[in-house]
mmCIF file of C-alpha atoms and ligand atoms in Angstrom:
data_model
loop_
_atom_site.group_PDB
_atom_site.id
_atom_site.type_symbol
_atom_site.label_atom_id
_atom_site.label_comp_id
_atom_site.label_asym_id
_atom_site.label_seq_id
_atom_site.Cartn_x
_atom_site.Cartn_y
_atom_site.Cartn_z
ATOM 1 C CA UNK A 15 -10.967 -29.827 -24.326
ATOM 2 C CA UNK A 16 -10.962 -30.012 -20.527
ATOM 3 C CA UNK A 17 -8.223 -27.974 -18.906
ATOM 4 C CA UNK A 18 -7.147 -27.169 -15.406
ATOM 5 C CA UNK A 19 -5.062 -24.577 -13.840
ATOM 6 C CA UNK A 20 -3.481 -25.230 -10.950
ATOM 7 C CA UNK A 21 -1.268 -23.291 -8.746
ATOM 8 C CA UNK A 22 -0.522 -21.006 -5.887
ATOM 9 C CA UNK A 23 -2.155 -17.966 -4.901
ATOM 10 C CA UNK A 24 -1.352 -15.384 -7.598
ATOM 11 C CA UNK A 25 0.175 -17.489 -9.986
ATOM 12 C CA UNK A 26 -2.004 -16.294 -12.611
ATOM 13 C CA UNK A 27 -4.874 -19.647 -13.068
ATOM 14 C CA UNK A 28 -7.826 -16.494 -13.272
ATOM 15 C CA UNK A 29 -5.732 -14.455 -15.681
ATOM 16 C CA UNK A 30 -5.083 -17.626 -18.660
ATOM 17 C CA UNK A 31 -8.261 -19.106 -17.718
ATOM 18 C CA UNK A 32 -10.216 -16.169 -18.828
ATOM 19 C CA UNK A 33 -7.882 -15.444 -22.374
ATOM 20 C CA UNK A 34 -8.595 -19.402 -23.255
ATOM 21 C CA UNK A 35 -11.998 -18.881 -22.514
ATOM 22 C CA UNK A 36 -11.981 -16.108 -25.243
ATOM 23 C CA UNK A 37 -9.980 -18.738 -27.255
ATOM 24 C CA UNK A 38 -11.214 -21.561 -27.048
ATOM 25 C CA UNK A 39 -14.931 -20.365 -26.031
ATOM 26 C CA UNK A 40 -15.397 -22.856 -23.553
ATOM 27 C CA UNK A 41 -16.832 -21.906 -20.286
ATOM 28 C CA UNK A 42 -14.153 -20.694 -17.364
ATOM 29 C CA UNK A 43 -15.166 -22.491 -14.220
ATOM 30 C CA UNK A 44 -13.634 -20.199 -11.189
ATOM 31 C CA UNK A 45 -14.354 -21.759 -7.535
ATOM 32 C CA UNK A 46 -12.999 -18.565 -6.332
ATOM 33 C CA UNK A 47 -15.442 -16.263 -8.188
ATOM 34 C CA UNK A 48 -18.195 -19.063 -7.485
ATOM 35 C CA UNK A 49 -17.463 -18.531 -3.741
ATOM 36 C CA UNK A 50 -17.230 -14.972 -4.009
ATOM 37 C CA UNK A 51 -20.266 -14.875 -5.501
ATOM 38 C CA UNK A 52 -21.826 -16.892 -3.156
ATOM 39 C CA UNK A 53 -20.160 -14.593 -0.375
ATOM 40 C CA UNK A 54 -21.812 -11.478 -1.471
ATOM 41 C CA UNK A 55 -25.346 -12.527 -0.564
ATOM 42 C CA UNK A 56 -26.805 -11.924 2.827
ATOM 43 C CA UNK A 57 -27.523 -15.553 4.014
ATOM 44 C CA UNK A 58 -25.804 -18.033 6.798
ATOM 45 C CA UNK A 59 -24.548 -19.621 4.031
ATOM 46 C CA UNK A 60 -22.673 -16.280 2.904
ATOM 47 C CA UNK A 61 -21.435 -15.455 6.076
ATOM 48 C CA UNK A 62 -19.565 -19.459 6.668
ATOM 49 C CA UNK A 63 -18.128 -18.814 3.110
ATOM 50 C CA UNK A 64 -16.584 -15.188 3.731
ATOM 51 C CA UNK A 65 -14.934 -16.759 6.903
ATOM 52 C CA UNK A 66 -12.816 -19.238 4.923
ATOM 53 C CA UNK A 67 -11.751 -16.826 2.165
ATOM 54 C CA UNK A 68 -11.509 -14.025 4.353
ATOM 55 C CA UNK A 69 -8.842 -16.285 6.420
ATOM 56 C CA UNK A 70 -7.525 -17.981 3.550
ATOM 57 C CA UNK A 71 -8.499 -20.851 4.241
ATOM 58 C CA UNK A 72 -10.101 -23.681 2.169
ATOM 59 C CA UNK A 73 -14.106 -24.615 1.871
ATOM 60 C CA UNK A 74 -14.906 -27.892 3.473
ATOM 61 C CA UNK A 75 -14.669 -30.177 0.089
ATOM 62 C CA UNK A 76 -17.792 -31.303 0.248
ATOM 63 C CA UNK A 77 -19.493 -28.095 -0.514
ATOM 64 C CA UNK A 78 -17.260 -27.435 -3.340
ATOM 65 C CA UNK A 79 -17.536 -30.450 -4.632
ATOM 66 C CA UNK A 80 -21.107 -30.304 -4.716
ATOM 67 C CA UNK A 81 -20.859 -26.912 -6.131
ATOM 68 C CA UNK A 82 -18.372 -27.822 -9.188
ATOM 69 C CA UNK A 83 -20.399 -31.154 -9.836
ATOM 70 C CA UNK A 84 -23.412 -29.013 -10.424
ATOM 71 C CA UNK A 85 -21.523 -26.515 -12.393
ATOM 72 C CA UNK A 86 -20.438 -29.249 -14.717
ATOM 73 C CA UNK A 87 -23.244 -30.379 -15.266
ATOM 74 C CA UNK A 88 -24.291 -27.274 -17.221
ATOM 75 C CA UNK A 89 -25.441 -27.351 -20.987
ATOM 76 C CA UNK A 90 -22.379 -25.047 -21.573
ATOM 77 C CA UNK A 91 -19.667 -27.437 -20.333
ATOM 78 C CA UNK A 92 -20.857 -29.851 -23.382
ATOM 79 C CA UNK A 93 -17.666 -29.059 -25.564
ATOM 80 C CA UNK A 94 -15.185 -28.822 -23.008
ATOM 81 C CA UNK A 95 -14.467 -26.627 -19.706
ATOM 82 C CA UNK A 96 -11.811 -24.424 -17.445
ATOM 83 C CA UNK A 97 -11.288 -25.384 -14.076
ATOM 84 C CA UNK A 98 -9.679 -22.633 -12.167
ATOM 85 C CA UNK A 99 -8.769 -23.293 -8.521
ATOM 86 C CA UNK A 100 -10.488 -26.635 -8.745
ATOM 87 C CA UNK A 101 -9.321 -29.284 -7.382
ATOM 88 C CA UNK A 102 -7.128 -28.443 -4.355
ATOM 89 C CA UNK A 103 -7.011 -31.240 -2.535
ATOM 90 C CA UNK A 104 -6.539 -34.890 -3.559
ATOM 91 C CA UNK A 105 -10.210 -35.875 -2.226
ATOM 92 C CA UNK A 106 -11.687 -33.113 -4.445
ATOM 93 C CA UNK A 107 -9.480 -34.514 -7.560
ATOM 94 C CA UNK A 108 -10.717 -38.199 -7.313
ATOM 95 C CA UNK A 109 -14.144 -36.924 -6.405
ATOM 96 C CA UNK A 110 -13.711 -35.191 -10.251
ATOM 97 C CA UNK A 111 -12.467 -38.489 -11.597
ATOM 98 C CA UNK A 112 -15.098 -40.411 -10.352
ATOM 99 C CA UNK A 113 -17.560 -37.867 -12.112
ATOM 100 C CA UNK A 114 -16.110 -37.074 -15.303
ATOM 101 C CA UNK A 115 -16.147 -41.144 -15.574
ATOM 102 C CA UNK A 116 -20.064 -41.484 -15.140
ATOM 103 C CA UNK A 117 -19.954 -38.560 -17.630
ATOM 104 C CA UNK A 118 -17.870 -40.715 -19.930
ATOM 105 C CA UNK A 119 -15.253 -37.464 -20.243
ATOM 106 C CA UNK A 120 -12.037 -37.163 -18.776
ATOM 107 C CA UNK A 121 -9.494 -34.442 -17.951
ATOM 108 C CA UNK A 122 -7.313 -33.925 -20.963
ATOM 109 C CA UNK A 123 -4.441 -30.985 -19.549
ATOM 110 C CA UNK A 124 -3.637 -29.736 -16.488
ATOM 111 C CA UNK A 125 -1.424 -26.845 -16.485
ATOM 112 C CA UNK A 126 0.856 -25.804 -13.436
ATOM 113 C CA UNK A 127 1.667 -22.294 -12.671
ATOM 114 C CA UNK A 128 4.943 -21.622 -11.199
ATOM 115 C CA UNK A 129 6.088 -18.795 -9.675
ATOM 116 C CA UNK A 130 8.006 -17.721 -6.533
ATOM 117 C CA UNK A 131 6.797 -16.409 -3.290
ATOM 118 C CA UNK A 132 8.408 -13.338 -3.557
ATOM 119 C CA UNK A 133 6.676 -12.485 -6.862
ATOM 120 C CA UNK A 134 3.457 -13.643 -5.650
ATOM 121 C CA UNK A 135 4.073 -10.828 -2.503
ATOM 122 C CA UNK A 136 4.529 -8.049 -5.219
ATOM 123 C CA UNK A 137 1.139 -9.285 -7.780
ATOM 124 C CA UNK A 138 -0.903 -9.407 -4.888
ATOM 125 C CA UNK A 139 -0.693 -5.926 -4.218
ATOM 126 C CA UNK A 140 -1.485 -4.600 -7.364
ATOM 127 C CA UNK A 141 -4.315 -6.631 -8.368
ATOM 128 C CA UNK A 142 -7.616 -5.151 -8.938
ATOM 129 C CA UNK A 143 -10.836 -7.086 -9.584
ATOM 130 C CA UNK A 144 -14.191 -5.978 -11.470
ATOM 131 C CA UNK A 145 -17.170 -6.446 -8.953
ATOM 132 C CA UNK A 146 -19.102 -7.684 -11.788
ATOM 133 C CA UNK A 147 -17.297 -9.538 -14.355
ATOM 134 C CA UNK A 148 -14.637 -10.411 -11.904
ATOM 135 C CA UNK A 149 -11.958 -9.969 -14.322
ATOM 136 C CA UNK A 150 -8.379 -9.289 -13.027
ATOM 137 C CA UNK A 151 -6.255 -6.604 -13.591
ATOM 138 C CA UNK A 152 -2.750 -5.186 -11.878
ATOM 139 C CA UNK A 153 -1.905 -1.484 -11.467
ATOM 140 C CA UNK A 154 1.527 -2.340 -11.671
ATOM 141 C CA UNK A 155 1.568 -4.736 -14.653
ATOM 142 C CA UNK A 156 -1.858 -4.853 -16.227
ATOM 143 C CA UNK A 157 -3.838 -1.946 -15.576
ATOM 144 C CA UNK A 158 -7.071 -1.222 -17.024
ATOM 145 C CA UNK A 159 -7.168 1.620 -19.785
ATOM 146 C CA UNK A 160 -9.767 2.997 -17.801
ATOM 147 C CA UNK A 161 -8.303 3.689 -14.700
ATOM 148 C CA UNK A 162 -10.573 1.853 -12.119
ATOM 149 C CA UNK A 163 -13.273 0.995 -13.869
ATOM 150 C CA UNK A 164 -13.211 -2.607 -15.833
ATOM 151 C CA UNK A 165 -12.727 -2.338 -19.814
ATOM 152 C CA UNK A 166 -14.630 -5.422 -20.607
ATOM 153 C CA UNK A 167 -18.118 -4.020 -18.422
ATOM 154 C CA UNK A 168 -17.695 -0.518 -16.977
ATOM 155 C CA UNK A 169 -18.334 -2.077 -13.575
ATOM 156 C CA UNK A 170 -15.510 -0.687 -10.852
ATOM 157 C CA UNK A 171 -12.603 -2.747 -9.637
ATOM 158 C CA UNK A 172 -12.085 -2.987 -6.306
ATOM 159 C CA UNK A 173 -9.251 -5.025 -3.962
ATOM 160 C CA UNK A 174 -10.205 -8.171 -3.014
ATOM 161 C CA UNK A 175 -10.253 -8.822 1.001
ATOM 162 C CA UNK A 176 -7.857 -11.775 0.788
ATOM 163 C CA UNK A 177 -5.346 -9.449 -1.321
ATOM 164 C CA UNK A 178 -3.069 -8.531 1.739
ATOM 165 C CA UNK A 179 0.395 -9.801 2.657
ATOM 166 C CA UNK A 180 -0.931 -12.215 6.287
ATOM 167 C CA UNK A 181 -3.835 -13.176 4.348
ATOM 168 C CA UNK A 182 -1.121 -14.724 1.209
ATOM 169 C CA UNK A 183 1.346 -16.471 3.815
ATOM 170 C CA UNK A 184 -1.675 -18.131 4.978
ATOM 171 C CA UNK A 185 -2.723 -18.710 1.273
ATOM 172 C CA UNK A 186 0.769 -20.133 0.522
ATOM 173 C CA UNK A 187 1.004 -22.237 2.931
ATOM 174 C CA UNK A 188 -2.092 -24.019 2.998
ATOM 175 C CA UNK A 189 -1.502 -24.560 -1.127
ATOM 176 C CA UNK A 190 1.437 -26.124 -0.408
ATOM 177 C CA UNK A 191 0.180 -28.452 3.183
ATOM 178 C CA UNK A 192 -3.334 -29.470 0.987
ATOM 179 C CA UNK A 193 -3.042 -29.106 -2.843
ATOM 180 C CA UNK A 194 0.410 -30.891 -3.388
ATOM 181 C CA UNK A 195 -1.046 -33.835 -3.371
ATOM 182 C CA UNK A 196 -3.508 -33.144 -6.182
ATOM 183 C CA UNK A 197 -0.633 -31.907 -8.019
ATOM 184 C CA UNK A 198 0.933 -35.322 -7.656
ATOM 185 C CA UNK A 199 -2.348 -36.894 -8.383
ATOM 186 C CA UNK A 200 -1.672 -35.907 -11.958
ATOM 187 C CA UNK A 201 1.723 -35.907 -12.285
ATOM 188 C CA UNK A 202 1.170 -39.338 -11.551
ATOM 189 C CA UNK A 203 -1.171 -39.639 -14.642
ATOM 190 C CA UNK A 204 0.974 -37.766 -16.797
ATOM 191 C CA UNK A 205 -1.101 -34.849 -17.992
ATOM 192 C CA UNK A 206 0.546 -32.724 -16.054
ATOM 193 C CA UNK A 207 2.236 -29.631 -17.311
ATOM 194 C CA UNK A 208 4.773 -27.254 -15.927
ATOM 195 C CA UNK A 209 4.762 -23.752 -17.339
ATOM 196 C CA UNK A 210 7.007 -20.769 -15.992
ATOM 197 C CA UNK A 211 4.532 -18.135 -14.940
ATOM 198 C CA UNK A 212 7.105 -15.440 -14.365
ATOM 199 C CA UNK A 213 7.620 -14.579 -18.138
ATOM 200 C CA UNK A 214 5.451 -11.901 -19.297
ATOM 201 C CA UNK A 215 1.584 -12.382 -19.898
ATOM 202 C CA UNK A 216 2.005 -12.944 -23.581
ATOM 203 C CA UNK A 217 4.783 -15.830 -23.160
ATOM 204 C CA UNK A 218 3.085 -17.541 -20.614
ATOM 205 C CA UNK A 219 -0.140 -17.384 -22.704
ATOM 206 C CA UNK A 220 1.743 -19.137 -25.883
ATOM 207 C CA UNK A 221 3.847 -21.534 -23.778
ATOM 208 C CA UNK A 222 0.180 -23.130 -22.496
ATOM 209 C CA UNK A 223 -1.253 -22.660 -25.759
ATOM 210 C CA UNK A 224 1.887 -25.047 -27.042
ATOM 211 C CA UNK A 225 1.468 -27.324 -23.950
ATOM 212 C CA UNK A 226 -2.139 -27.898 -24.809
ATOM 213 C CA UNK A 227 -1.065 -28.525 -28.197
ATOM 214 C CA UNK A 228 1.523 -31.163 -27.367
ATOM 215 C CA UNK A 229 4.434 -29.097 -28.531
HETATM 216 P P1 AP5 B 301 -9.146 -18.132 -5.572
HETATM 217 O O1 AP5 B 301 -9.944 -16.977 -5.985
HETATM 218 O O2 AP5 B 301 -8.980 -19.260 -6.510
HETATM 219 O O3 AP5 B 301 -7.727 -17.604 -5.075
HETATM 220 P P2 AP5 B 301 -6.233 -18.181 -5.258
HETATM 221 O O4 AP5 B 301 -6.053 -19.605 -5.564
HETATM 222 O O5 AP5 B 301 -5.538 -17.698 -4.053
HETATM 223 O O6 AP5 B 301 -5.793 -17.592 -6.595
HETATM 224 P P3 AP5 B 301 -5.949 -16.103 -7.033
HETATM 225 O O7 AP5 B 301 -7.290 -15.865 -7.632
HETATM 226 O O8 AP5 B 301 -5.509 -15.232 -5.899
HETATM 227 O O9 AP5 B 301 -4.806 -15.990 -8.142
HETATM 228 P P4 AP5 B 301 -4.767 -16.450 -9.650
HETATM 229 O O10 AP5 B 301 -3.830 -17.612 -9.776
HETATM 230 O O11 AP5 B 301 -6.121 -16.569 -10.247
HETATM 231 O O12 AP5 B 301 -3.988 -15.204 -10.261
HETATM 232 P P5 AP5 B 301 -4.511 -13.983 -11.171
HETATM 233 O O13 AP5 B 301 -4.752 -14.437 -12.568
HETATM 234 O O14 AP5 B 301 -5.577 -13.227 -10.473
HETATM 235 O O15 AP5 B 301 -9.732 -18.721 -4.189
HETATM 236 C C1 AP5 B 301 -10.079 -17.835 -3.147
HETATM 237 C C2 AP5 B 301 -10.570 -18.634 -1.961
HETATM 238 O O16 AP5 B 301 -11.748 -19.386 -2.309
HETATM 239 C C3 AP5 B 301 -9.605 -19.676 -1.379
HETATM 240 O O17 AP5 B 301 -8.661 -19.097 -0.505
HETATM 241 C C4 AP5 B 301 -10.590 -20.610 -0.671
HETATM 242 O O18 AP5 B 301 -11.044 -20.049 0.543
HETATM 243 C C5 AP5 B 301 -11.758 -20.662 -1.640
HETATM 244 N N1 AP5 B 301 -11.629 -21.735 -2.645
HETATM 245 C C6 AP5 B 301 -11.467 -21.557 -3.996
HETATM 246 N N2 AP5 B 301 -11.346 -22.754 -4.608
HETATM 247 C C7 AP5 B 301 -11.431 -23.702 -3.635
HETATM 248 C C8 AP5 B 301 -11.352 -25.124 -3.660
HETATM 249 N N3 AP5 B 301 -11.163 -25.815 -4.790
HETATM 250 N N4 AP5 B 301 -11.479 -25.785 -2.465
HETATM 251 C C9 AP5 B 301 -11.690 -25.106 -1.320
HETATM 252 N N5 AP5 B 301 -11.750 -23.760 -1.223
HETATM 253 C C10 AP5 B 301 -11.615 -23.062 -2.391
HETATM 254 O O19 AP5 B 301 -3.153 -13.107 -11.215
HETATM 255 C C11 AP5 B 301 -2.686 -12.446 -10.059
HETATM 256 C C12 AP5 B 301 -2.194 -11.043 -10.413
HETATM 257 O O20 AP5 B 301 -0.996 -11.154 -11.172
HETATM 258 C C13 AP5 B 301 -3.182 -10.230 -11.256
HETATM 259 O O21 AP5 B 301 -3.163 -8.900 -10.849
HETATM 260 C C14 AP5 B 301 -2.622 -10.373 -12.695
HETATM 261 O O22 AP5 B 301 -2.959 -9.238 -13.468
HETATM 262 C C15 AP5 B 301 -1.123 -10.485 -12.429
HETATM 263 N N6 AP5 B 301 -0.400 -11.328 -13.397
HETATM 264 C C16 AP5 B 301 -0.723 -12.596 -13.788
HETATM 265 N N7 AP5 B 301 0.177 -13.057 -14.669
HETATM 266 C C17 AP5 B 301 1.092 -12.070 -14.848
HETATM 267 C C18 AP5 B 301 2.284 -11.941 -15.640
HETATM 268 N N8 AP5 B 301 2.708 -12.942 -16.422
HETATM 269 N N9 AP5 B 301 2.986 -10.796 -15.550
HETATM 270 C C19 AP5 B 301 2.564 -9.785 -14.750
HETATM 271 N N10 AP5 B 301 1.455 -9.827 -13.983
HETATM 272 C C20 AP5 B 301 0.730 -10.964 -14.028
HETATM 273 MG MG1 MG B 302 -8.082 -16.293 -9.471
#
């Protein structure tokens, strides 16, 4: 099965991705977390990177979609694969096309987050991050039973530098001026999927799990 979550800032793509990945153990492919990653280091390369998260804005397609192309090409993405955050503009979605068709695979799902501005505001704030597994948490909604230290590796959260309220206008905005387009792109092709991302974690999770089922 090859998925893709797609939506705004906050919408939740990181938080499904990760409890299909469990799932369906197939390998959850974050451009975010790729880029953070790739942020951390102490190179030029780190530093041009930081600047376009830090200011919510987008990487320059070609680099990401050099880096997912590579990615994909990874023993582990044999039986199937979770994009998450990928693609977000229509260039980087036919650039996909074109390479899942030399692969002879194509994308079977993708699955749209929706949810409002306003709650978007509120998750952003209370989302904490593990610096090493980079799984997502929410002091608010989802904390972890360990106060600030992840469950899954004992590594701490922290708060990402892109979780503030000027940095998610920006966010916003430029999902809706750049990645509407991709959206269309497979509405178009009719594996497109609307889910309501407002409900709680566990009805979200089963209304995608039905989606990808055909239900
Ligand atoms: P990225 O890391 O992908 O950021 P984003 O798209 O802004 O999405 P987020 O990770 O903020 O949110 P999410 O949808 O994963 O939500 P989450 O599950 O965490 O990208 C960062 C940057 O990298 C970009 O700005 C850009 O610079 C660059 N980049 C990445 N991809 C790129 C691309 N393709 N092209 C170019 N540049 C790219 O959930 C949010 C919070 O809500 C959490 O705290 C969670 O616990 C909580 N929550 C989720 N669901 C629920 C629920 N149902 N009820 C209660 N709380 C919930
Ligand atoms: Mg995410």
């Amino acid at each position: 099965m090859n998925i893709i979550f797609m939506g705004p800032p906050a919408a939740g793509k990181g938080t499904y991705a990760s409890l299909m990945k469990e799932e369906f153990e197939i390998p959850h492919i974050s451009t975010g977390d790729l880029f953070r990653a790739i942020a951390s280091k102490n190179d030029p390369l780190a530093v041009e990177i930081k600047s376009y998260i830090d200011n919510g804005l987008l990487v320059p397609d070609k680099l990401t979609i050099k880096l997912v192309i590579d990615r994909l090409g990874k023993a582990d993405c044999k039986n199937g694969f979770i994009l998450d955050g990928f693609p977000r503009t229509l260039n980087q979605a036919i650039e996909l096309n074109r390479t899942l068709n030399d692969l002879g695979k194509k994308i079977d799902k993708v699955i749209l987050l929706d949810v409002s501005f306003d709650l978007i505001c509120k998750r952003i704030t209370g989302r904490r991050t593990c610096e090493n597994c980079a799984k997502v948490y929410n002091i608010y909604t989802m904390p972890s039973a360990k106060g600030d230290i992840c469950e899954e590796c004992g590594a701490k959260l922290y708060q990402r530098k892109d979780d503030n309220e000027e940095s998610i206008k920006v966010r916003y905005q430029t999902y809706l001026d750049q990645t509407t387009e991709a959206v269309n792109y497979y509405k178009a092709q009719n594996i497109l999927v609307n889910i309501n991302g407002e409900d709680s974690t566990q009805n979200v999770f089963q209304s995608i799990k039905d989606a990808l089922k055909g239900e």
